[in-house]
Short mmCIF file of C-alpha atoms and ligand atoms in Angstrom, two decimals:
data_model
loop_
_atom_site.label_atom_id
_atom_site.label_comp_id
_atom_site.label_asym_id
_atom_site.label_seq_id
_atom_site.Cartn_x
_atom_site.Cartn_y
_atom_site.Cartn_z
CA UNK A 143 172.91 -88.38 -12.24
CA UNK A 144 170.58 -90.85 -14.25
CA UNK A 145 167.85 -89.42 -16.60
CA UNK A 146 164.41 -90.79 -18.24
CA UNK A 147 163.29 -87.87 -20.82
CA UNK A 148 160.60 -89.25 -22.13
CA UNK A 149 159.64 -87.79 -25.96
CA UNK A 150 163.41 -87.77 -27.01
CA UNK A 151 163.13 -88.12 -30.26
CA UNK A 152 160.63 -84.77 -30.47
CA UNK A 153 161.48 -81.69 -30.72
CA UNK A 154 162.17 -80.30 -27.39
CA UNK A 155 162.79 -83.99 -25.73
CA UNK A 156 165.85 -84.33 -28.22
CA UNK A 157 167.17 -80.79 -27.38
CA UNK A 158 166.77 -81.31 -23.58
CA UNK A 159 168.47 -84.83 -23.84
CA UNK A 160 171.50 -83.25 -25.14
CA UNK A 161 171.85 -80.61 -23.02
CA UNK A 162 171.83 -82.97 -19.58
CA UNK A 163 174.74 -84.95 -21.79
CA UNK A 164 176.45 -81.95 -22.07
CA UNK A 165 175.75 -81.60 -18.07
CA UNK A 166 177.17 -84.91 -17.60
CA UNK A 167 174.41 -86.89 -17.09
CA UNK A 168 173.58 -90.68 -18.04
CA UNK A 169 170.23 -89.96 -20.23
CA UNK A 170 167.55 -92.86 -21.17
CA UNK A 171 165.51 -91.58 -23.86
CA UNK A 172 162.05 -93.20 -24.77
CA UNK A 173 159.84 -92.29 -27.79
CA UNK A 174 157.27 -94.33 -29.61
CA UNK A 175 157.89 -92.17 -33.04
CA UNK A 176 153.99 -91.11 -32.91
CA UNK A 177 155.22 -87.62 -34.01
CA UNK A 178 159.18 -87.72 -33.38
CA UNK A 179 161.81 -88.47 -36.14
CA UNK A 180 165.10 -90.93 -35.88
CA UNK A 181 166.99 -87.95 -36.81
CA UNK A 182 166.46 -86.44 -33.64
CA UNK A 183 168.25 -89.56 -31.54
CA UNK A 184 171.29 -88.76 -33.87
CA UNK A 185 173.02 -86.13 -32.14
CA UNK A 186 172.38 -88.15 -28.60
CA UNK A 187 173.80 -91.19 -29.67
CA UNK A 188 177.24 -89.78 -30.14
CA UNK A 189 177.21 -89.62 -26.16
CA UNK A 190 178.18 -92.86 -24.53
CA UNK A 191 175.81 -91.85 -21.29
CA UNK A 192 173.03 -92.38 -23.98
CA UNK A 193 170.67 -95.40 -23.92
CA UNK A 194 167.42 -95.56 -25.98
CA UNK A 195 164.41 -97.39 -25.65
CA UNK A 196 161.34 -97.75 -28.07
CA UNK A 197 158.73 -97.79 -26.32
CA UNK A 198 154.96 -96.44 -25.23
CA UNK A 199 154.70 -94.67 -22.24
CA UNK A 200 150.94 -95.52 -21.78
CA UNK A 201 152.60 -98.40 -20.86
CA UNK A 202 153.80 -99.47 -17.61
CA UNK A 203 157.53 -98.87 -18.41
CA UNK A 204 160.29 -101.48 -16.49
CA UNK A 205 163.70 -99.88 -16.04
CA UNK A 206 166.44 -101.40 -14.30
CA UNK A 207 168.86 -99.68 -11.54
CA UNK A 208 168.54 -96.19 -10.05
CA UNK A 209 167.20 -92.76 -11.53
CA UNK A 210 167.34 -89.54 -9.92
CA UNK A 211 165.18 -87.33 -12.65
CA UNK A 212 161.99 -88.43 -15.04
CA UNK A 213 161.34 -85.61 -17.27
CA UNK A 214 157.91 -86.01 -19.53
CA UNK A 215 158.04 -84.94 -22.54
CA UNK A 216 156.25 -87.30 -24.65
CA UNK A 217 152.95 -86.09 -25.88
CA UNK A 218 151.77 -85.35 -29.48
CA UNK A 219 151.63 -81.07 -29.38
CA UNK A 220 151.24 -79.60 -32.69
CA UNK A 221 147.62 -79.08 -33.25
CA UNK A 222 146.68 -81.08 -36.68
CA UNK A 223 148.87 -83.81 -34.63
CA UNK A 224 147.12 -83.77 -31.69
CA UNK A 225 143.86 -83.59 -33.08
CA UNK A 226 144.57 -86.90 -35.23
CA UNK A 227 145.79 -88.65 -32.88
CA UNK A 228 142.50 -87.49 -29.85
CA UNK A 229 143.24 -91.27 -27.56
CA UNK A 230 146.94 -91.19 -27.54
CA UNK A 231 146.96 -87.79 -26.41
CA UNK A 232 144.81 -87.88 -23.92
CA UNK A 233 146.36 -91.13 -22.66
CA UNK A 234 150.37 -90.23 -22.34
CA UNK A 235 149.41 -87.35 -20.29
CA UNK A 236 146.67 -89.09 -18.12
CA UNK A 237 148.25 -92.57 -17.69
CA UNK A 238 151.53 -92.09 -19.17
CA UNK A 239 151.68 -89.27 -16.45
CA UNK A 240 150.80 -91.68 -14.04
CA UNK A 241 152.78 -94.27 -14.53
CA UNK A 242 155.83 -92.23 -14.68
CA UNK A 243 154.89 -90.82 -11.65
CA UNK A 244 154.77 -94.30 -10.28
CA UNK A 245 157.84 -95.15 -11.71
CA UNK A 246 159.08 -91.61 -9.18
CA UNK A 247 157.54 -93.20 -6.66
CA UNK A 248 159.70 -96.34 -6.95
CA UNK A 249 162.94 -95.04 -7.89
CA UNK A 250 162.86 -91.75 -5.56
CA UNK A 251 163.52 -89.74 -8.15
CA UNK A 252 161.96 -86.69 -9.20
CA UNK A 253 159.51 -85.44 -12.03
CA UNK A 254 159.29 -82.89 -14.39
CA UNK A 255 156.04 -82.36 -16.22
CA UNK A 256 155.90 -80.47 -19.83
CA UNK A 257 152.67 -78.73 -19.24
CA UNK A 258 151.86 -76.16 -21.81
CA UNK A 259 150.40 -72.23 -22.07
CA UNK A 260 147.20 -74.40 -23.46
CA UNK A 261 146.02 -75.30 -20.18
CA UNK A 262 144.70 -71.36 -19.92
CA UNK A 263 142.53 -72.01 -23.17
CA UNK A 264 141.59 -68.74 -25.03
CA UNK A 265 142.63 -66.58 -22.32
CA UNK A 266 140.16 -63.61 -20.87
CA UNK A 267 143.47 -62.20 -19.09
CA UNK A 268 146.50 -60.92 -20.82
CA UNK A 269 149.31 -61.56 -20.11
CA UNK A 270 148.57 -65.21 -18.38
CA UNK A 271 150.33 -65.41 -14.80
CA UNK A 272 150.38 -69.01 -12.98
CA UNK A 273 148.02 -67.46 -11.11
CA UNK A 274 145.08 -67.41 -14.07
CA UNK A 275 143.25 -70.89 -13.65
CA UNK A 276 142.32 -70.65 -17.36
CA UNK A 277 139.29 -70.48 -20.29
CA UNK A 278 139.16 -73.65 -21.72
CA UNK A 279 136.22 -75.68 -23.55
CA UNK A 280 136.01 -78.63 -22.05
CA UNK A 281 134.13 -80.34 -25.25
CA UNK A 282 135.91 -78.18 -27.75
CA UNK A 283 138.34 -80.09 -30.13
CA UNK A 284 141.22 -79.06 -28.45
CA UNK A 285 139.94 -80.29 -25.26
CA UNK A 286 142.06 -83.15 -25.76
CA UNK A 287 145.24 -81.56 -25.08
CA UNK A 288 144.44 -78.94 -23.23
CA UNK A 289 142.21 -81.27 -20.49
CA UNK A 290 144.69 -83.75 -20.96
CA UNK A 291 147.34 -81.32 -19.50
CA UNK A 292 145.25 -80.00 -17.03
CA UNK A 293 144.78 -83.32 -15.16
CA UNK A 294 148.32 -84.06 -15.86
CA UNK A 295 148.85 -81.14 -13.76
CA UNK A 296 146.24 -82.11 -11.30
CA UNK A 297 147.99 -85.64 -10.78
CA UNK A 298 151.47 -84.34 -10.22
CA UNK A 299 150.10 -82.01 -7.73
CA UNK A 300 148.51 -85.36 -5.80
CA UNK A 301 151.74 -87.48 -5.97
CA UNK A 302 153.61 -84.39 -4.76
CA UNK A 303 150.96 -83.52 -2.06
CA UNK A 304 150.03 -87.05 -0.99
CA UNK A 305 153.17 -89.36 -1.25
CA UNK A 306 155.76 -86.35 -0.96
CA UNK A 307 156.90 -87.18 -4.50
CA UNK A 308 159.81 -84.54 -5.64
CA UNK A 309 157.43 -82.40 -9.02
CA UNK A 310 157.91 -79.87 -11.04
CA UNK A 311 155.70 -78.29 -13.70
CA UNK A 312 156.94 -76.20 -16.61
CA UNK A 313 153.74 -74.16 -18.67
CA UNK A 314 155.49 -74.14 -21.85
CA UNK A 315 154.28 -71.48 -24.36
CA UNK A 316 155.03 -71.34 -28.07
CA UNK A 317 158.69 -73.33 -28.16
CA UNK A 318 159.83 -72.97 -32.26
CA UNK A 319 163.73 -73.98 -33.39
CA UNK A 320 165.75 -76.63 -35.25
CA UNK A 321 164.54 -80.34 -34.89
CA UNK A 322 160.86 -79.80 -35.83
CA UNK A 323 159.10 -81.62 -37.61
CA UNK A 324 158.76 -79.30 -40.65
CA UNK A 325 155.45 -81.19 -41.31
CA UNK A 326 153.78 -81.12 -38.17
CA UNK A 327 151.58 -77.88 -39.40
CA UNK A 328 152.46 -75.40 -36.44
CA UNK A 329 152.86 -71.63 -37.38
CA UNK A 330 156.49 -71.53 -37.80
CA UNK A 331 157.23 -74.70 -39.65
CA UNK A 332 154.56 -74.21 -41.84
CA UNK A 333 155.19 -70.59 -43.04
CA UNK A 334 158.85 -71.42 -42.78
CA UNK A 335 158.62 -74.57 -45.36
CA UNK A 336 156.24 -72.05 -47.35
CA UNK A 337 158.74 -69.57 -47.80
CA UNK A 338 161.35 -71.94 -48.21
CA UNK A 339 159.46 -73.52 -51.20
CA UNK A 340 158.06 -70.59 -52.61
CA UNK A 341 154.16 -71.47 -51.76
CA UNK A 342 152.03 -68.68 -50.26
CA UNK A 343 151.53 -67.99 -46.19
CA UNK A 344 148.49 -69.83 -44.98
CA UNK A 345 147.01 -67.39 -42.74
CA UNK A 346 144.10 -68.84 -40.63
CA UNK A 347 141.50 -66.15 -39.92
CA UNK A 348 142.27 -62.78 -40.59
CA UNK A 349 145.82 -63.39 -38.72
CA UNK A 350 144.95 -60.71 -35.96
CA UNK A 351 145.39 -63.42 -33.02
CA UNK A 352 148.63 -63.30 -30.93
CA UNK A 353 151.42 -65.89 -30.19
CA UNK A 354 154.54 -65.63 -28.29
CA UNK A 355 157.60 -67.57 -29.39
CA UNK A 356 160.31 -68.90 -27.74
CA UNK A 357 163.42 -70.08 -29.15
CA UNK A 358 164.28 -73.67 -27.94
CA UNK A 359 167.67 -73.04 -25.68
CA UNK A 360 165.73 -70.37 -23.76
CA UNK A 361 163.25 -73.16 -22.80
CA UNK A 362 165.58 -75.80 -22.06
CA UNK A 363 167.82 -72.89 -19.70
CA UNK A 364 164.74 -72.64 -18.09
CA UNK A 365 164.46 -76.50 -17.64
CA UNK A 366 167.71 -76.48 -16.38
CA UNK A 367 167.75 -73.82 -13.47
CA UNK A 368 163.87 -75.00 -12.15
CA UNK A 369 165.60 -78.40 -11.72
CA UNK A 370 168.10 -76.92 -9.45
CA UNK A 371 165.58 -76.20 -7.10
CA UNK A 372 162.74 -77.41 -5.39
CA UNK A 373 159.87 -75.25 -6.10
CA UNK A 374 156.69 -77.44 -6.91
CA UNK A 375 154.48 -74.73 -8.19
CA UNK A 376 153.95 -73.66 -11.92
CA UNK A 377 156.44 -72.06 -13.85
CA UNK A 378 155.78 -70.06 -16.95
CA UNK A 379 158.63 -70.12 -19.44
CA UNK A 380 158.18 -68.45 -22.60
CA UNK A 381 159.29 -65.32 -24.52
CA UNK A 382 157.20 -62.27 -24.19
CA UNK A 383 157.73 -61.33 -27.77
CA UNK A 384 154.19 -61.25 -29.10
CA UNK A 385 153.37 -61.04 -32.81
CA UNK A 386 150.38 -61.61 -34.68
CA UNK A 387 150.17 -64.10 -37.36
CA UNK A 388 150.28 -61.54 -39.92
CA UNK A 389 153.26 -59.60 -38.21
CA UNK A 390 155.08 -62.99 -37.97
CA UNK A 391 154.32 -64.01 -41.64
CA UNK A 392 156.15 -60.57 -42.39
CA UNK A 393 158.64 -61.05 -40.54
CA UNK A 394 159.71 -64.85 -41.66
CA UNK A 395 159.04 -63.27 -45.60
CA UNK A 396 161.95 -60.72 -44.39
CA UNK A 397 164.20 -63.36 -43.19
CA UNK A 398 164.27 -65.36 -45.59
CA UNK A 399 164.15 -62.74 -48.20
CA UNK A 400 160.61 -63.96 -50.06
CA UNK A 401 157.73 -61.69 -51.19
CA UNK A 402 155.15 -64.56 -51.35
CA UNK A 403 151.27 -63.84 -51.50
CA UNK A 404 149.11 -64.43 -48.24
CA UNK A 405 146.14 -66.84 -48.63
CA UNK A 406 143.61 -67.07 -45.55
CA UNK A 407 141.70 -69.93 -44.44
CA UNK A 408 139.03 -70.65 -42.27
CA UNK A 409 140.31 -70.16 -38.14
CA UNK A 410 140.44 -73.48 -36.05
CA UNK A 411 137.54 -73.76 -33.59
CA UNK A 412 138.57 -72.19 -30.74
CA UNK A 413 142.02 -71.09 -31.46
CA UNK A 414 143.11 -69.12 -28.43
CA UNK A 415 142.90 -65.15 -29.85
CA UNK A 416 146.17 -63.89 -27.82
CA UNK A 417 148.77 -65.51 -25.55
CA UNK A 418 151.62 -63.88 -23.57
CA UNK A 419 153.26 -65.08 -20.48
CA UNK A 420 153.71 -63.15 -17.74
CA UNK A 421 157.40 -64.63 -16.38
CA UNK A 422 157.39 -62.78 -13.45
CA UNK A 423 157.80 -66.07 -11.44
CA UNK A 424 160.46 -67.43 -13.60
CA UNK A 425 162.17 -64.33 -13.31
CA UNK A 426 162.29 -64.08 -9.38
CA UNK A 427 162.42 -67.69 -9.46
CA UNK A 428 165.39 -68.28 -11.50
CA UNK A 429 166.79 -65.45 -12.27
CA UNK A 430 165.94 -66.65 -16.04
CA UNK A 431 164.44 -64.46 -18.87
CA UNK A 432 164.62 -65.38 -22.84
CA UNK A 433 168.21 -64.36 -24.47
CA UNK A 434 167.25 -65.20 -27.63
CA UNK A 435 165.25 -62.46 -30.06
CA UNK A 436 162.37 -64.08 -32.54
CA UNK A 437 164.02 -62.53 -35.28
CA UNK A 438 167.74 -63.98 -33.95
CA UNK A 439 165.54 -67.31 -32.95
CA UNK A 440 163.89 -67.81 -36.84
CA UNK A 441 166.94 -66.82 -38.45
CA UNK A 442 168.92 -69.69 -36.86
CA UNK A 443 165.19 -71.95 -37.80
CA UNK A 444 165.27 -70.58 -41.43
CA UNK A 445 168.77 -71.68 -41.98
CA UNK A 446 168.52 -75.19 -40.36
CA UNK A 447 165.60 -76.25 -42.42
CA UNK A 448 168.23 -74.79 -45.55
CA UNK A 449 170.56 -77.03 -44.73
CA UNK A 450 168.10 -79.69 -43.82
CA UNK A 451 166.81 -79.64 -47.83
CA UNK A 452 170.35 -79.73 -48.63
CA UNK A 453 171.35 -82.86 -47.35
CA UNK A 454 167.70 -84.36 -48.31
CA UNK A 455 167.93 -83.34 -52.07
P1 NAD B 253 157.02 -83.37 -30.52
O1 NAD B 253 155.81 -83.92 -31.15
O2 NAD B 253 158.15 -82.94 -31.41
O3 NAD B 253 157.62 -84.38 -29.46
C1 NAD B 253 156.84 -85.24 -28.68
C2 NAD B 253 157.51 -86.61 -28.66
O4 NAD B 253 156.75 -87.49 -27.81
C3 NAD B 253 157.53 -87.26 -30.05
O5 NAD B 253 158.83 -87.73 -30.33
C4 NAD B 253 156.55 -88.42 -29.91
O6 NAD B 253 156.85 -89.50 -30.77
C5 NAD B 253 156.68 -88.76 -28.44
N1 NAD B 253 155.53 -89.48 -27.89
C6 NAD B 253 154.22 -89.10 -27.95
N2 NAD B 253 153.44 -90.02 -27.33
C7 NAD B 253 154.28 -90.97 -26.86
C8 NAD B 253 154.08 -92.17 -26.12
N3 NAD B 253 152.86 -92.58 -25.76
N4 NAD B 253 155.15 -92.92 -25.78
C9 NAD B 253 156.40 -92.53 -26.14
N5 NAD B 253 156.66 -91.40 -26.84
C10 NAD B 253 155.60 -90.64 -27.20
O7 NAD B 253 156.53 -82.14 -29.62
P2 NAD B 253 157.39 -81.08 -28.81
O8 NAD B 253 157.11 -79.74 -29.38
O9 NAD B 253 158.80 -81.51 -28.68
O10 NAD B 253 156.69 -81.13 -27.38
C11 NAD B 253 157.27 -81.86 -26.31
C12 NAD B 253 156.46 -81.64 -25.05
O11 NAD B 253 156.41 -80.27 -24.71
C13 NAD B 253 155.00 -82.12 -25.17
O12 NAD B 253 154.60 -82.69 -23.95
C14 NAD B 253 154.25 -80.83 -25.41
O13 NAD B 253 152.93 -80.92 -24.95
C15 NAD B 253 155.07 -79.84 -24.60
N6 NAD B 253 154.90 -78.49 -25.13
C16 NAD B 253 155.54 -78.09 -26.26
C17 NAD B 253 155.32 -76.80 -26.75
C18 NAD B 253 156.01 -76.30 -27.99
O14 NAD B 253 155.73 -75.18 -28.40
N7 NAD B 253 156.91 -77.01 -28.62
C19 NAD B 253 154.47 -75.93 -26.08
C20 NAD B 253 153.82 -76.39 -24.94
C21 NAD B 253 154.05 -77.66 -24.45
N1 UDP B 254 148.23 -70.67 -37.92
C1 UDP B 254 148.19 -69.95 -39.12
N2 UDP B 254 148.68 -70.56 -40.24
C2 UDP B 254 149.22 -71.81 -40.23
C3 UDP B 254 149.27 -72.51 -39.01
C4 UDP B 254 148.76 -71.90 -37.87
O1 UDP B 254 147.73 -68.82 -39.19
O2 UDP B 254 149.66 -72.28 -41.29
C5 UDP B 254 147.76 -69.99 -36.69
C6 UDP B 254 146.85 -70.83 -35.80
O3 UDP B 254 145.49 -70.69 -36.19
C7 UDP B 254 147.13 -70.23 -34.44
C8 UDP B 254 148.59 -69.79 -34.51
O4 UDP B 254 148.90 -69.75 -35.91
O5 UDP B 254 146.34 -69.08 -34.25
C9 UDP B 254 149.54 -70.74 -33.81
O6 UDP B 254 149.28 -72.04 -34.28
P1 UDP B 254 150.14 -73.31 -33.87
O7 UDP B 254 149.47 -74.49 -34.50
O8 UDP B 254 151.56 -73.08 -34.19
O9 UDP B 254 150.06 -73.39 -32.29
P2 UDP B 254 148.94 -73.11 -31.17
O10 UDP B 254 149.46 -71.95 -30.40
O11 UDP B 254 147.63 -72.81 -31.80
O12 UDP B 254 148.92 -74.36 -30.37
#
């Protein structure tokens, strides 16, 4: 089996890359670096069924012989990333999306979209099924990424439905663990770095809104089981675990054994106020629920961005 994971060098691409080397599979990885780090590609390219390729994905992209899986990962997510960066992420999920799905077309093989918890806005039901077509400001700053998605999902419904293309679409909520970028300014990095230097929590708003994290090898499990079948449909995968900011800021000051002060800023326009999958689907689906606690999950987080200061100082 022959692999394009596009975003390899990000977070989750990187982690997903290994685990189909592990599987036994030949893996091309393709990243631009818009938000991913070299570091990531290290641990792949002690496979020999790795190959990487620099390259943008808004871009036709030319691949020679046969592929049986693209999996599209590459897309700016953290928020302050995103929001910098407004035409790049609305084009690797619009036409980078498309041409991948071309590239399906071509090579018969099948695709796997990242799609995210985002595409259900700020939510008006709780917990969000597949089911929930969403809340989303279309003008809004975060319109970028979460319209962005939405079409993406949109257009890998039409190659599926109108050229029988083999899709898949993954919601992806909340996704923290090693191989962040601990500057990309999501929740967990940035209290974790905060702790971890001694600086006070930056709490946006009062910290009452929800979030539920997932620890990275529950996700990519998921990954792994929805590609054994052939259901086209949405799939949640997240961890039900939810926790306020202010909870969560508690509980990373416990783990890593800080007492820091709290400061609060000003809340992001239209920062969703809860989120919580419902996983009902992934359950029946694939037999699949999260294995990994938050508190087990930022433990493990905590002490890789230790050892990650280490070896930088
Ligand atoms: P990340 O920023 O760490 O990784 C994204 C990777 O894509 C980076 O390496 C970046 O350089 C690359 N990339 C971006 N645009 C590109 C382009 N045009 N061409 C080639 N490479 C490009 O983010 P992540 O957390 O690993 O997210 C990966 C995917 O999962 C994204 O599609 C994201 O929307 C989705 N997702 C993640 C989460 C999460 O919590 N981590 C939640 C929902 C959805
Ligand atoms: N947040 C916070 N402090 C920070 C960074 C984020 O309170 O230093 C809040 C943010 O406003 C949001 C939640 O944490 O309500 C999750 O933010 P993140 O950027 O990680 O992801 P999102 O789920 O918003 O895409």
């Amino acid at each position: 089996m022959r692999a394009l994971v596009t975003g390899a060098a990000g977070f989750v691409g990187s982690h997903l890359s290994e685990r189909l080397l592990k599987d036994g599979f030949e893996v091309v990885g393709i990243d631009n670096f818009i938000t991913g780090q070299h570091r990531n590609l290290e641990p792949l390219r002690a496979y020999p069924g790795f190959a990487f390729l620099e390259a943008d994905v808004i871009e036709p992209i030319q691949l020679e012989g046969d592929l049986d899986w693209i999996l599209h990962f590459a897309s700016p997510a953290s928020p302050p990333k995103y929001l910098k960066k407004p035409f790049e992420t609305m084009l690797v999920n619009s036409e980078g999306s498309r041409h991948l799905l071309e590239l399906c077309r071509v090579k018969n093989a099948a695709f796997l979209l990242a799609s995210t918890s985002e595409i259900y806005g700020d939510p008006l039901v709780h917990p969000q099924p597949e089911t929930y077509w969403g809340h989303v400001n279309t003008i809004g700053p975060r319109s970028i990424y979460d319209e962005a998605k939405r079409y993406a999902e949109t257009l890998t419904m039409a190659y599926h439905q109108t050229f029988g293309v083999s899709t898949r679409i993954i919601r992806i909520f909340n996704t923290y663990g090693p191989r962040m970028d601990a500057l990309d300014g999501r929740v967990v990095t940035n209290f974790i770095n905060q702790a971890l230097s001694g600086k006070p929590l930056t709490i946006y708003g009062e910290g009452q809104q929800t979030r539920s994290f997932q620890y990275v090898d529950d996700l990519i499990e998921g990954i792994r089981r929805l590609m054994g079948t052939e259901y086209h449909l949405p799939v949640n995968l997240g961890n039900p675990e939810e926790y306020t900011m202010l909870e969560l800021a508690t509980l990373i000051q416990e783990l890593s054994g800080t007492n820091l002060k709290l400061v609060f800023g000003d809340l992001p326009t239209d920062d969703p106020k809860q989120r919580k999958p419902d996983i009902t689907r992934a359950r029946e689906l694939l037999n699949w629920e999260p294995r990994v606690s938050v508190r087990d999950g930022l433990s493990r987080t905590i002490e890789y961005f230790q050892q990650l200061d280490m070896v930088n100082s």
